[in-house]
mmCIF file of C-alpha atoms and ligand atoms in Angstrom:
data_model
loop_
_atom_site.group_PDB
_atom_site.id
_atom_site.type_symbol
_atom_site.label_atom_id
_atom_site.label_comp_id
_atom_site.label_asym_id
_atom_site.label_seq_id
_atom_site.Cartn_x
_atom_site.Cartn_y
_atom_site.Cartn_z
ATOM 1 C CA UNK B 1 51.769 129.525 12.042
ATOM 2 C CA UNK B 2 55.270 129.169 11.240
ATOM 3 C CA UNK B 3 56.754 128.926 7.321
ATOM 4 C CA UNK B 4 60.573 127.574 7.080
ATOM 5 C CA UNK B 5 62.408 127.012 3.957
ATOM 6 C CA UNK B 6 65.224 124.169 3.084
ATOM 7 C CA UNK B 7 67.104 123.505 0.263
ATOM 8 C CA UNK B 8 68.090 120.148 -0.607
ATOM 9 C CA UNK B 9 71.682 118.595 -0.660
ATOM 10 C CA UNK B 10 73.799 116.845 -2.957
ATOM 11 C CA UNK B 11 75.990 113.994 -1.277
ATOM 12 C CA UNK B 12 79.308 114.291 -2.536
ATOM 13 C CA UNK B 13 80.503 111.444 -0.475
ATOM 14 C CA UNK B 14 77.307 109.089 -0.006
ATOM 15 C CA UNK B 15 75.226 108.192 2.567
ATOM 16 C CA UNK B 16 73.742 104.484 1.479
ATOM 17 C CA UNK B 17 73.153 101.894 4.457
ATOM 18 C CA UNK B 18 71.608 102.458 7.909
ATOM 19 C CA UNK B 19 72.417 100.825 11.054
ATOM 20 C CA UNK B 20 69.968 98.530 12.575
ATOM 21 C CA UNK B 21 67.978 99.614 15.435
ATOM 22 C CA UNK B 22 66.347 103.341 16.399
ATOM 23 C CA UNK B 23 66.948 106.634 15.123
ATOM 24 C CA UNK B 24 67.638 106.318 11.731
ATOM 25 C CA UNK B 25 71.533 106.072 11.580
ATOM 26 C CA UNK B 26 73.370 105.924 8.505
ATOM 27 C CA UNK B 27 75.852 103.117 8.874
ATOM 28 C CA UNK B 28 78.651 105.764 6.336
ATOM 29 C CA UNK B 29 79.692 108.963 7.280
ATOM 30 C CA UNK B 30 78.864 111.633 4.099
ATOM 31 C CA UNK B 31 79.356 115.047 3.286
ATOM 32 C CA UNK B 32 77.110 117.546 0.736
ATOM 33 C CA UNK B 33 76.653 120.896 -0.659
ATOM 34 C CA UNK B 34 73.503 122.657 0.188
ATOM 35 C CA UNK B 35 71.867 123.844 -3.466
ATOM 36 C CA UNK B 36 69.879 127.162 -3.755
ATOM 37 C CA UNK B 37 68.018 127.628 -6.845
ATOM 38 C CA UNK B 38 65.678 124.184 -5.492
ATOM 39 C CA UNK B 39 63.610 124.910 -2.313
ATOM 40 C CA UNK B 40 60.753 123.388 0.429
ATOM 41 C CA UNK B 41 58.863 125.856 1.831
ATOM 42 C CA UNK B 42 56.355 124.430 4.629
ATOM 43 C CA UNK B 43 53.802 125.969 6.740
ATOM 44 C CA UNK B 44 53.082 124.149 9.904
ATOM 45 C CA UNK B 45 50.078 125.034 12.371
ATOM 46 C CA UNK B 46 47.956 123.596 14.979
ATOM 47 C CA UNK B 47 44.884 121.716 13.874
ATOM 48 C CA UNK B 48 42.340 119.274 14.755
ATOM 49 C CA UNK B 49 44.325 116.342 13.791
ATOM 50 C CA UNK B 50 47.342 115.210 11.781
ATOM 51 C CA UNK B 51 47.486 115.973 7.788
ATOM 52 C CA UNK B 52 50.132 116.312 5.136
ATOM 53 C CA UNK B 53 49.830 118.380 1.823
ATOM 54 C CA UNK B 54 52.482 117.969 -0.466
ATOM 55 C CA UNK B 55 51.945 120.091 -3.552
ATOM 56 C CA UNK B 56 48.902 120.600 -2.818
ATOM 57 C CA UNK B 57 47.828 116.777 -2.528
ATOM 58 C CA UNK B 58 46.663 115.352 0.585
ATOM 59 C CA UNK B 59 49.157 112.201 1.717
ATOM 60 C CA UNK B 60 49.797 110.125 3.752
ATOM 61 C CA UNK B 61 53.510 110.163 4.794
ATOM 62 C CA UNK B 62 54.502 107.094 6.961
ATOM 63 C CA UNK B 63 57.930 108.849 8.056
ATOM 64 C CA UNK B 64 56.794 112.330 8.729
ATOM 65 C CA UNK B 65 54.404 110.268 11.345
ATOM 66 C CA UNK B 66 56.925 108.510 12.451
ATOM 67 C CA UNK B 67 58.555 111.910 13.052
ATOM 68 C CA UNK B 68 56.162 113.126 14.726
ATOM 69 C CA UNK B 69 55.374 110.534 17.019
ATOM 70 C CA UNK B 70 59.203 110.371 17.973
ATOM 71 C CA UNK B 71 59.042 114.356 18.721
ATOM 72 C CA UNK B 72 55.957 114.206 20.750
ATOM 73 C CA UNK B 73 57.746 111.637 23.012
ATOM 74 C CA UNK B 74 60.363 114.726 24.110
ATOM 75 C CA UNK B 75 57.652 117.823 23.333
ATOM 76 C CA UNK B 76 54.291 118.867 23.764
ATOM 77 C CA UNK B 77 52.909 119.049 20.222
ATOM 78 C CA UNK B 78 49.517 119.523 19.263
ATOM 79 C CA UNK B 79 47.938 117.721 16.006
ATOM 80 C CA UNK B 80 49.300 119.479 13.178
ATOM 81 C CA UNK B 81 48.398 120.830 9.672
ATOM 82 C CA UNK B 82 52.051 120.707 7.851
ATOM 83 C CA UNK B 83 51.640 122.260 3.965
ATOM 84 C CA UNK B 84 54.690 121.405 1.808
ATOM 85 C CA UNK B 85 55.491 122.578 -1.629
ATOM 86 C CA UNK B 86 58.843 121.753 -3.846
ATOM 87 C CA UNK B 87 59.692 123.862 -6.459
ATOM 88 C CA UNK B 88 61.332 121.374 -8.309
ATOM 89 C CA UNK B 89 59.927 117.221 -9.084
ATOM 90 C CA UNK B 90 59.078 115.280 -6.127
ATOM 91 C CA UNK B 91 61.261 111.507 -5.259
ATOM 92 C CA UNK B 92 63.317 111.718 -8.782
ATOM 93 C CA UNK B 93 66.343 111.845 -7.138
ATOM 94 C CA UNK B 94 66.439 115.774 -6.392
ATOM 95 C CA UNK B 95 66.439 115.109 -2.486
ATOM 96 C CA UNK B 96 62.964 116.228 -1.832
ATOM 97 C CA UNK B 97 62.935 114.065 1.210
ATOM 98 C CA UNK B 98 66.112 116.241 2.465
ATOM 99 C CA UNK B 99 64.645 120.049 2.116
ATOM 100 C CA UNK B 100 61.749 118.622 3.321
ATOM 101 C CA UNK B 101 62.339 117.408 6.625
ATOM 102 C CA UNK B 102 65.033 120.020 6.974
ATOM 103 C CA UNK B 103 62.062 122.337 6.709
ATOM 104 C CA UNK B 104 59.241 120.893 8.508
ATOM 105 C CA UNK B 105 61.849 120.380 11.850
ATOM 106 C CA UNK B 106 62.865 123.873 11.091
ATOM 107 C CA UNK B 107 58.867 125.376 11.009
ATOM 108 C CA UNK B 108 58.003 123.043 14.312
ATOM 109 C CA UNK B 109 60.842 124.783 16.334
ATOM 110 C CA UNK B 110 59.434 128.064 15.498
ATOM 111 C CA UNK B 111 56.119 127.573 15.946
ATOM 112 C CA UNK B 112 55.984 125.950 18.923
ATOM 113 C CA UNK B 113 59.418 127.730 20.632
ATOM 114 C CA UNK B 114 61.104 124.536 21.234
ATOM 115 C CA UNK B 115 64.257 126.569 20.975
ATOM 116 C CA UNK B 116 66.638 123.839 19.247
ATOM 117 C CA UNK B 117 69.974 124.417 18.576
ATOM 118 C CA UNK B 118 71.040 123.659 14.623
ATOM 119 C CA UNK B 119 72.871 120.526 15.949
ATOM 120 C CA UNK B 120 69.424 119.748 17.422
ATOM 121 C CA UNK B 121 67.669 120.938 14.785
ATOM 122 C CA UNK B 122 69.660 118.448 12.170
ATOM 123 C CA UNK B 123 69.167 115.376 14.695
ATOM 124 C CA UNK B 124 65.565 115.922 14.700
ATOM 125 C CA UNK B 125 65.504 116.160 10.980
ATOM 126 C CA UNK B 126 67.790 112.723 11.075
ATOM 127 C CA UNK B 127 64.806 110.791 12.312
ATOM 128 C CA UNK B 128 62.228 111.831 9.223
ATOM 129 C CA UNK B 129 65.413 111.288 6.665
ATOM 130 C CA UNK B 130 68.958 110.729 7.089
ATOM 131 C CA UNK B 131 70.308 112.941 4.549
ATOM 132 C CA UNK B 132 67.724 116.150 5.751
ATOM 133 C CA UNK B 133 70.297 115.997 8.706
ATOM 134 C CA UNK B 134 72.957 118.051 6.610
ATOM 135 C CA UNK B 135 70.460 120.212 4.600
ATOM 136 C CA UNK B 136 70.181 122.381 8.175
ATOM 137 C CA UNK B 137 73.373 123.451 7.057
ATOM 138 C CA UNK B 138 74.029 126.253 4.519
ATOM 139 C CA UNK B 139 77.497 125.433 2.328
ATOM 140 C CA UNK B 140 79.420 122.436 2.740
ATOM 141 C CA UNK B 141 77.947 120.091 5.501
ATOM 142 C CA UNK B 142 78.438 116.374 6.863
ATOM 143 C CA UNK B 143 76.944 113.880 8.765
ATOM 144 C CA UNK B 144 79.400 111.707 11.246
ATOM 145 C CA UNK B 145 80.319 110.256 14.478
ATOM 146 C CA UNK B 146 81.976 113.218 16.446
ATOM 147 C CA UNK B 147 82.376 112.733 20.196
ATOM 148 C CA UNK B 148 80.727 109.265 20.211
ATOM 149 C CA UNK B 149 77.189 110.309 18.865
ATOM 150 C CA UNK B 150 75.984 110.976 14.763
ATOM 151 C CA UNK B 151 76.099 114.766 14.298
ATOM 152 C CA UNK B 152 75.126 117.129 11.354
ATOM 153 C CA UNK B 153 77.490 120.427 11.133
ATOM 154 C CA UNK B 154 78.718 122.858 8.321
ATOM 155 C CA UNK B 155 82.102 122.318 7.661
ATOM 156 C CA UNK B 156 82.741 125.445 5.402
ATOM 157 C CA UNK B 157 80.354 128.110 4.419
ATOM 158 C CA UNK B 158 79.470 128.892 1.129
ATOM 159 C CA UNK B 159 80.882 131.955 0.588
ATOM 160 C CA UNK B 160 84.472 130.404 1.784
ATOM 161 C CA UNK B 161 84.259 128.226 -2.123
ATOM 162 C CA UNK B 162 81.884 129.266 -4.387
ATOM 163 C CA UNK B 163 81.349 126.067 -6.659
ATOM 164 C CA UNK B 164 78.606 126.382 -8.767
ATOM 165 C CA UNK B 165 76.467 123.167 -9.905
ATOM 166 C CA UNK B 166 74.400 122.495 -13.160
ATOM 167 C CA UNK B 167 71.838 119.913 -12.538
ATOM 168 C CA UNK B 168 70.414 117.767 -16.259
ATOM 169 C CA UNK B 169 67.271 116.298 -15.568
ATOM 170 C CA UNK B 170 67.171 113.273 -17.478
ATOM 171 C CA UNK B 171 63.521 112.229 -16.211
ATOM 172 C CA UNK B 172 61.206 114.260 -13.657
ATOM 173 C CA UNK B 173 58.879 111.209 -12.981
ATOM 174 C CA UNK B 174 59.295 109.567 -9.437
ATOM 175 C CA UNK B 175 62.672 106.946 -9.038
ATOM 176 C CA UNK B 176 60.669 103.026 -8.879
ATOM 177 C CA UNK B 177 62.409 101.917 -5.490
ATOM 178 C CA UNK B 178 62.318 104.421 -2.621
ATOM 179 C CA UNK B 179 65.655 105.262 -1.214
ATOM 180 C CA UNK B 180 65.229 103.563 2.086
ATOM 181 C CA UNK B 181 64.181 100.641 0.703
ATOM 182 C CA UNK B 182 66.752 100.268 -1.808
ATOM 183 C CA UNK B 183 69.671 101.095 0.610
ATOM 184 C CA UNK B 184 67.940 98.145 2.406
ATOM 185 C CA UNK B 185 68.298 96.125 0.081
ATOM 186 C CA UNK B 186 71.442 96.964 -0.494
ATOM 187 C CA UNK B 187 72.684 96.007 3.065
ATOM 188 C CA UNK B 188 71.012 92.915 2.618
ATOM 189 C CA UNK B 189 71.848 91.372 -0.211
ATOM 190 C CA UNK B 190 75.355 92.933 -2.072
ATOM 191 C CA UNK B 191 78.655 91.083 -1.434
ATOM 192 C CA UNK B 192 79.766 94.826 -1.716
ATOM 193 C CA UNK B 193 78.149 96.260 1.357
ATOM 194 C CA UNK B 194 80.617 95.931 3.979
ATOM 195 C CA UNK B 195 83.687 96.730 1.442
ATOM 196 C CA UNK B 196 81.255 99.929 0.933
ATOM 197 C CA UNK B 197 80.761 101.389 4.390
ATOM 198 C CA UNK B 198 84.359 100.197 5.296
ATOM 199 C CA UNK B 199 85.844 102.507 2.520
ATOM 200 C CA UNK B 200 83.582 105.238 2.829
ATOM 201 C CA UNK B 201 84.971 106.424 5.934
ATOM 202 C CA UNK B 202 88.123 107.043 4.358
ATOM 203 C CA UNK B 203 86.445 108.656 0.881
ATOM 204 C CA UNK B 204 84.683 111.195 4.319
ATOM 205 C CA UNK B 205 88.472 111.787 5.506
ATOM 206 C CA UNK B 206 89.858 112.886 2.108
ATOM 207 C CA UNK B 207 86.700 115.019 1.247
ATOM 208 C CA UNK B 208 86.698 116.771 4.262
ATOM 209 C CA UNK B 209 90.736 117.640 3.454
ATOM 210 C CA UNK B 210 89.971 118.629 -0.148
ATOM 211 C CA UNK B 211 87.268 120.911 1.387
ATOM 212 C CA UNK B 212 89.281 122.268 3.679
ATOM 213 C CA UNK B 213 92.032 123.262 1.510
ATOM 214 C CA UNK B 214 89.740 124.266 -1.276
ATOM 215 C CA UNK B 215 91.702 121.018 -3.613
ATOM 216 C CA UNK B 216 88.826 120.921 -6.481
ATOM 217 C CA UNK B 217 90.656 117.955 -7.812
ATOM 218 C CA UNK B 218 91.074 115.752 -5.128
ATOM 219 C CA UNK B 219 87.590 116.583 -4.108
ATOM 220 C CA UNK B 220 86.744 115.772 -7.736
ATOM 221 C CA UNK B 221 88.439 112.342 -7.311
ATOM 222 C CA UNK B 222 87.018 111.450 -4.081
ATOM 223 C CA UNK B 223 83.193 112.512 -4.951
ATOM 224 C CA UNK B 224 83.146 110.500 -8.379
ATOM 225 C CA UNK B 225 84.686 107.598 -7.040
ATOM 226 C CA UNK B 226 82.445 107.874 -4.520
ATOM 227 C CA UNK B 227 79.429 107.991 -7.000
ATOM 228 C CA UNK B 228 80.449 105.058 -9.010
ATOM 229 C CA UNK B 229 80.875 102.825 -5.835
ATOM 230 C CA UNK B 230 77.668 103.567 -4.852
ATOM 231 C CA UNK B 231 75.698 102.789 -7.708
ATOM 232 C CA UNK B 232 78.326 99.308 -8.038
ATOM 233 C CA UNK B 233 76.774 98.544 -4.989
ATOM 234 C CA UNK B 234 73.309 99.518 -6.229
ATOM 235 C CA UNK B 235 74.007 97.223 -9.344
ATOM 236 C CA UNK B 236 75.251 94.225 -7.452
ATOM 237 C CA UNK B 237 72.085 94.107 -5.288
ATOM 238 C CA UNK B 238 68.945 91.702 -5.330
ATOM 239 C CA UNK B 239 67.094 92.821 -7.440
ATOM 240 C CA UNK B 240 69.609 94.826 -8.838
ATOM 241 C CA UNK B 241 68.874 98.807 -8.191
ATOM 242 C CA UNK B 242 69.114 100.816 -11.525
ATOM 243 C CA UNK B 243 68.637 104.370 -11.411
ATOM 244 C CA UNK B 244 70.136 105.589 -14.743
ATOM 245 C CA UNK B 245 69.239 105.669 -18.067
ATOM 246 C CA UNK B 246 70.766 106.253 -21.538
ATOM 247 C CA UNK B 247 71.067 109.966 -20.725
ATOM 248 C CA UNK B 248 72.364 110.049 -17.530
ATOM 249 C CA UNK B 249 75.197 107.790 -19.408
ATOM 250 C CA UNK B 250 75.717 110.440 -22.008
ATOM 251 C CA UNK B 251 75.924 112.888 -19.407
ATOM 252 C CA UNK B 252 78.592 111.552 -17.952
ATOM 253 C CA UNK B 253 80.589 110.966 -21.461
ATOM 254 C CA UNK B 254 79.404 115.374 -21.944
ATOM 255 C CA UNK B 255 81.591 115.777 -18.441
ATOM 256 C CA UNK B 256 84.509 113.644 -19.609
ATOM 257 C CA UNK B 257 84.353 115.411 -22.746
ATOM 258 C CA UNK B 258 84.846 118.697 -20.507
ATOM 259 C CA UNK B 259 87.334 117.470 -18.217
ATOM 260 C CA UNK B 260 89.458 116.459 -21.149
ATOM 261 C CA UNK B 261 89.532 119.845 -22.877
ATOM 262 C CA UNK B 262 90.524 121.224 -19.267
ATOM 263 C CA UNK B 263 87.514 122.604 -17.329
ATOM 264 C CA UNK B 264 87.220 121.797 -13.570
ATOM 265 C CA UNK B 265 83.745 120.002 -13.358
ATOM 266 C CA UNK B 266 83.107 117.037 -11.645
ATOM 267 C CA UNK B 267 79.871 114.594 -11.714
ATOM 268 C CA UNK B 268 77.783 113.186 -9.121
ATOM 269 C CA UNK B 269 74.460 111.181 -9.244
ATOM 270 C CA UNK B 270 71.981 109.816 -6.669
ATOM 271 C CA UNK B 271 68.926 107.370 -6.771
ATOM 272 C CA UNK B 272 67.740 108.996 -9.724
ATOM 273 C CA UNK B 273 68.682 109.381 -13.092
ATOM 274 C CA UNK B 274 69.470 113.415 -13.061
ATOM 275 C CA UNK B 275 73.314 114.184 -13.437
ATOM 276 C CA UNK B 276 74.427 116.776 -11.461
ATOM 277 C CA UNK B 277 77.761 118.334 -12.391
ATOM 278 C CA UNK B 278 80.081 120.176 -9.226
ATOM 279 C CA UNK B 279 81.946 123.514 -11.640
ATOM 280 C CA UNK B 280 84.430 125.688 -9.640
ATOM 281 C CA UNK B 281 83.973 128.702 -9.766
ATOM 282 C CA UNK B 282 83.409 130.656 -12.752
ATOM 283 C CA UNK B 283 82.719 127.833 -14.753
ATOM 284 C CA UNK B 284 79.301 126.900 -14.293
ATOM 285 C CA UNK B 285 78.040 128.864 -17.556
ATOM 286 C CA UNK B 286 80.310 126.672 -20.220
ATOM 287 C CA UNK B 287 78.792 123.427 -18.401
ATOM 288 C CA UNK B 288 75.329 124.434 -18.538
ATOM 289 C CA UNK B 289 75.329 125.120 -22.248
ATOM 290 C CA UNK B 290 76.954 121.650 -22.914
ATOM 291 C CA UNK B 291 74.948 119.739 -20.706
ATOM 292 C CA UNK B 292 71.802 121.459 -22.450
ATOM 293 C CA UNK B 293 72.699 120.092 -25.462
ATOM 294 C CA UNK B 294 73.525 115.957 -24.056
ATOM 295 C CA UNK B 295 71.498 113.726 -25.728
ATOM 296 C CA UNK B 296 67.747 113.069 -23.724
ATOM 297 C CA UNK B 297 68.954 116.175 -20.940
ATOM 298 C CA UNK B 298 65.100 117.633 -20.445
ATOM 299 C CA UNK B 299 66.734 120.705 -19.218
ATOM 300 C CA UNK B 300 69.335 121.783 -16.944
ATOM 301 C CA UNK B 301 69.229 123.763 -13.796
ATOM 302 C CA UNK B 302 71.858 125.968 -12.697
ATOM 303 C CA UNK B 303 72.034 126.717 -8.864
ATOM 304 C CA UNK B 304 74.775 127.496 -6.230
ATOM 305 C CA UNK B 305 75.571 126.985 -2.874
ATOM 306 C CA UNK B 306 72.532 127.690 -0.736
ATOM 307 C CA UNK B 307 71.411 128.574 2.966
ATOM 308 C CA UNK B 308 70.708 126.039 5.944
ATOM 309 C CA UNK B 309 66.936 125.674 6.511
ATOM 310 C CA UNK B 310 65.510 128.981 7.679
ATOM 311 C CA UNK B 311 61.907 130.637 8.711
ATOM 312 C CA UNK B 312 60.679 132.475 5.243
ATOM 313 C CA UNK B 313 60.530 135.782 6.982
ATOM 314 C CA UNK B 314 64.034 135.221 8.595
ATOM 315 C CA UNK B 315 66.627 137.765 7.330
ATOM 316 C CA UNK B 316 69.332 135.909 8.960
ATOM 317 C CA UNK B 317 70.342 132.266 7.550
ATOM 318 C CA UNK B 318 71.423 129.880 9.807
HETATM 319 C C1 LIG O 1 72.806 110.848 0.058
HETATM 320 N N1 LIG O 1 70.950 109.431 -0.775
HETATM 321 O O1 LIG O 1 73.795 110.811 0.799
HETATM 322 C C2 LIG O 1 72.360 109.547 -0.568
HETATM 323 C C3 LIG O 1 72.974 109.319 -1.909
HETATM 324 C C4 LIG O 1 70.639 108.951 -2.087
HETATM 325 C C5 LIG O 1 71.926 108.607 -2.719
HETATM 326 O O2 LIG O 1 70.442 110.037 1.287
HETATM 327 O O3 LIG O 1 65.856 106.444 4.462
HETATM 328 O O4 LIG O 1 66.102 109.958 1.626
HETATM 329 O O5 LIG O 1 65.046 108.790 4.466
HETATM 330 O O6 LIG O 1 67.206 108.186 5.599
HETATM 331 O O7 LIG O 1 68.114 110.345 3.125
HETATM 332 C C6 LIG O 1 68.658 109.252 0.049
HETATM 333 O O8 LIG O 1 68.204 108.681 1.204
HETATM 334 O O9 LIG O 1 66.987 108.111 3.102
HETATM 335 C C7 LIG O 1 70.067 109.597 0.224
HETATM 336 P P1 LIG O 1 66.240 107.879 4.489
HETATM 337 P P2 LIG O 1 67.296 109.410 2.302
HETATM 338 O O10 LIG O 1 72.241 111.932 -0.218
#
């Protein structure tokens, strides 16, 4: 049996929208930091027929079979016995779905020698959930068009800019709309959604320059702006899709309050109602100990720029 572990991702320019027909496209380019300190770790082994254990409950999981059936029409799997456990809450906007399909492709390609390449890997990992595509990436990673086909790849590596993050967890139940079906909805029904994915491509551009060249505040510019549109479009869909609540509002006011008196932080926030804050380097500590302290924050989680999906024994990362 094989064990991999993946930490999730945090979009930093979004991924909202698919195209229609197979594979489980986004229709937006996006681009994320991979964040240690939150991990997967799944087991995967052959067994007499198909089951899922998350935490420790039996589920069914409509898109790790869908997965699975897509794999099995390019491999030779056998039924399998996948165990997954998150150290941190399950569907509450912490990108469970990301680590975890970033970890299950990762185990299956070990167990079973299938010998993917990362590239592969992450296109595999596209199929169960769009935004597990990047988490095969350690550091700074994006999903795109690149030589007329979607791609995951790590655009810089961790160690290349350190940022630091401070997640406040504002609730740790599960979000009420899935993600897939609210981005559906989303394409279906907000005046906004074209505008969105239109404009997104250029927010992708200007992140992956402020990357580059290490720019912490146009990065900070891009990534908020690209938070706020998102949940704009969220807001103007029907029904309209509202993942915040009074503290993740305060939040927000807590990082103003901190960008004001001069410290480089930056917030970002996904279909959940946790805030996470992006700190350069150095600067995580001060954050943290604010953020603590924001009205209804349940408690904050520090973590830094993590590792692409990797086998739990493996010494090397990839
Ligand atoms: C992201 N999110 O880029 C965006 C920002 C949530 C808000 O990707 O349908 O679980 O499985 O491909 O990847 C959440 O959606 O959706 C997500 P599916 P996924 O991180």
């Amino acid at each position: 049996m094989a064990t991999a572990i993946a930490h999730p991702n945090i979009a930093l320019v979004k991924y909202w929208g698919k195209q229609l027909g197979p594979g489980n496209l986004p229709a937006t380019p996006s681009l994320s930091i991979t964040v240690a300190g939150l991990a997967t770790t799944t087991r995967v082994e052959a067994a007499e027929r198909d089951s899922v254990c998350i935490n420790g409950e039996v589920r069914r999981d409509t898109k790790v079979e869908g997965l699975l059936g897509a794999m099995r029409e390019d491999f030779d799997l056998p039924p399998l016995g996948i165990h997954t456990r998150n150290d941190f809450p399950t569907g509450a906007g912490l990108a469970s779905s990301a680590s975890g399909f970033a970890a299950l492709v990762t185990a299956i390609d070990a167990e079973f020698e299938l010998r993917l390449s990362p590239q592969e890997r992450s296109a595999w990992a596209r199929r169960g959930s769009a935004s597990a595509a990047r988490s095969i990436f350690g550091g700074f990673a994006t999903l795109a068009p690149r030589d007329g086909h979607w791609s995951g790849d790590r655009l810089l590596a961790k160690d290349s800019w350190p940022l630091e993050l401070v997640i406040a967890v504002t609730d740790e139940t599960a979000k009420p709309v899935p993600s897939s079906e609210g981005m559906e909805r989303s394409r279906a029904t907000s005046p906004f959604y074209e505008a969105w994915c239109r404009s997104t491509e250029a927010d992708f551009e200007t992140a992956c320059q402020a990357v580059t060249k290490r720019d912490f505040g146009l990065l900070s510019a891009v990534a908020e702006h690209s938070c706020m549109k998102l949940h704009a479009l969220m807001l103007s869909s029907r029904p309209a899709l509202l993942y915040w609540n009074q503290a993740t509002i305060a939040a927000i006011a807590t990082i103003r309050r901190l960008q004001d008196a001069g410290t480089s932080v930056f917030y970002t926030i996904d279909a959940g109602p946790q805030v996470k804050a992006v700190c350069a380097p150095g600067q995580g500590g001060g954050v943290a100990a604010l953020l603590a302290r924001s009205p209804g924050v349940l408690r904050v989680v520090r973590g830094a720029l993590g590792d692409g999906a990797r086998l739990a024994n493996s010494p090397q990362p990839s």
